[in-house]
Amino acid sequence: QYFPDDVVTDMPDAEWVAELVREQLLRITRDELPYSIATRVTEWAWPLIRCEIIVERESQKGMVIGKGGTVLKEVGQAVRRQLPDGVFIELHVKVDKDWQRRPDRVERLGY
């Protein structure tokens, strides 16, 4: 056994929440959105968590938000169900043109 029984993951909490957001986005958007999404927690003031969703193009931003914010709302609800009661997660979408082709951006995002 590598970890004690009470340890669920070896990831920092902020990184784990960012990955939860990314996982739910990919689950909901499926084939509509290519795997050019990055996520990172920008503020952790418990119980408020702010998470930034980074896409490469303006057209992808609309897909992530969804009509009337429906996709973001669904993502937020799915993530909240996996977090302790009382947590509020705030999601923001940002366009960072061609971030995957820029080594400094990829490294900054932890990939």
C-alpha positions as semicolon CSV with decimal commas, in nm:
position;residue;x (nm);y (nm);z (nm)
1;Q;0,000;0,000;0,000
2;Y;0,145;0,334;-0,111
3;F;-0,083;0,570;0,084
4;P;-0,269;0,564;0,416
5;D;-0,634;0,453;0,404
6;D;-0,765;0,809;0,452
7;V;-0,570;0,952;0,155
8;V;-0,778;0,957;-0,163
9;T;-0,527;1,118;-0,400
10;D;-0,172;1,249;-0,413
11;M;-0,285;1,558;-0,611
12;P;-0,315;1,899;-0,445
13;D;-0,680;1,994;-0,389
14;A;-0,674;2,282;-0,640
15;E;-0,533;2,060;-0,914
16;W;-0,792;1,792;-0,837
17;V;-1,081;2,041;-0,865
18;A;-0,942;2,178;-1,194
19;E;-0,930;1,824;-1,332
20;L;-1,288;1,761;-1,215
21;V;-1,399;2,067;-1,414
22;R;-1,208;1,953;-1,723
23;E;-1,346;1,600;-1,694
24;Q;-1,705;1,725;-1,678
25;L;-1,652;1,961;-1,972
26;L;-1,521;1,679;-2,188
27;R;-1,804;1,452;-2,075
28;I;-2,071;1,706;-2,164
29;T;-1,927;1,846;-2,489
30;R;-1,797;1,510;-2,618
31;D;-1,706;1,536;-2,987
32;E;-1,812;1,900;-3,020
33;L;-1,505;2,033;-2,849
34;P;-1,153;1,918;-2,925
35;Y;-0,918;1,841;-2,639
36;S;-0,782;2,194;-2,636
37;I;-0,927;2,278;-2,296
38;A;-0,712;2,358;-1,997
39;T;-0,838;2,433;-1,648
40;R;-0,679;2,587;-1,341
41;V;-0,799;2,712;-1,007
42;T;-0,728;3,084;-0,979
43;E;-0,871;3,143;-0,631
44;W;-0,921;2,914;-0,334
45;A;-1,103;3,101;-0,057
46;W;-1,300;2,818;0,101
47;P;-1,590;2,768;0,038
48;L;-1,546;2,975;-0,282
49;I;-1,339;2,821;-0,561
50;R;-1,277;3,013;-0,883
51;C;-1,172;2,806;-1,181
52;E;-1,057;2,931;-1,518
53;I;-1,134;2,732;-1,833
54;I;-0,891;2,812;-2,111
55;V;-0,970;2,747;-2,478
56;E;-0,776;2,826;-2,793
57;R;-1,040;3,000;-3,006
58;E;-1,332;3,236;-2,957
59;S;-1,566;2,983;-3,121
60;Q;-1,473;2,725;-2,854
61;K;-1,564;2,973;-2,582
62;G;-1,925;2,971;-2,701
63;M;-1,931;2,591;-2,698
64;V;-1,802;2,581;-2,341
65;I;-2,051;2,839;-2,216
66;G;-2,347;2,695;-2,409
67;K;-2,669;2,871;-2,501
68;G;-2,767;3,087;-2,207
69;G;-2,485;2,937;-2,000
70;T;-2,639;2,588;-1,995
71;V;-2,312;2,398;-2,041
72;L;-2,129;2,591;-1,768
73;K;-2,425;2,546;-1,536
74;E;-2,429;2,170;-1,594
75;V;-2,053;2,147;-1,543
76;G;-2,073;2,346;-1,220
77;Q;-2,353;2,129;-1,084
78;A;-2,170;1,805;-1,171
79;V;-1,849;1,927;-1,005
80;R;-2,033;2,050;-0,695
81;R;-2,188;1,706;-0,646
82;Q;-1,834;1,568;-0,607
83;L;-1,725;1,830;-0,354
84;P;-1,819;1,875;0,014
85;D;-2,152;2,044;0,090
86;G;-2,150;2,422;0,088
87;V;-1,879;2,468;-0,174
88;F;-1,942;2,730;-0,440
89;I;-1,752;2,692;-0,767
90;E;-1,729;2,988;-1,001
91;L;-1,631;2,911;-1,361
92;H;-1,477;3,162;-1,604
93;V;-1,391;3,097;-1,968
94;K;-1,085;3,262;-2,122
95;V;-0,945;3,248;-2,475
96;D;-0,566;3,205;-2,497
97;K;-0,497;3,177;-2,869
98;D;-0,299;2,863;-2,961
99;W;-0,189;2,798;-2,601
100;Q;-0,095;2,437;-2,686
101;R;0,168;2,553;-2,937
102;R;0,341;2,787;-2,689
103;P;0,573;2,602;-2,449
104;D;0,561;2,880;-2,188
105;R;0,180;2,859;-2,175
106;V;0,177;2,479;-2,159
107;E;0,428;2,481;-1,875
108;R;0,240;2,755;-1,687
109;L;-0,075;2,544;-1,701
110;G;0,110;2,245;-1,558
111;Y;0,107;2,019;-1,863
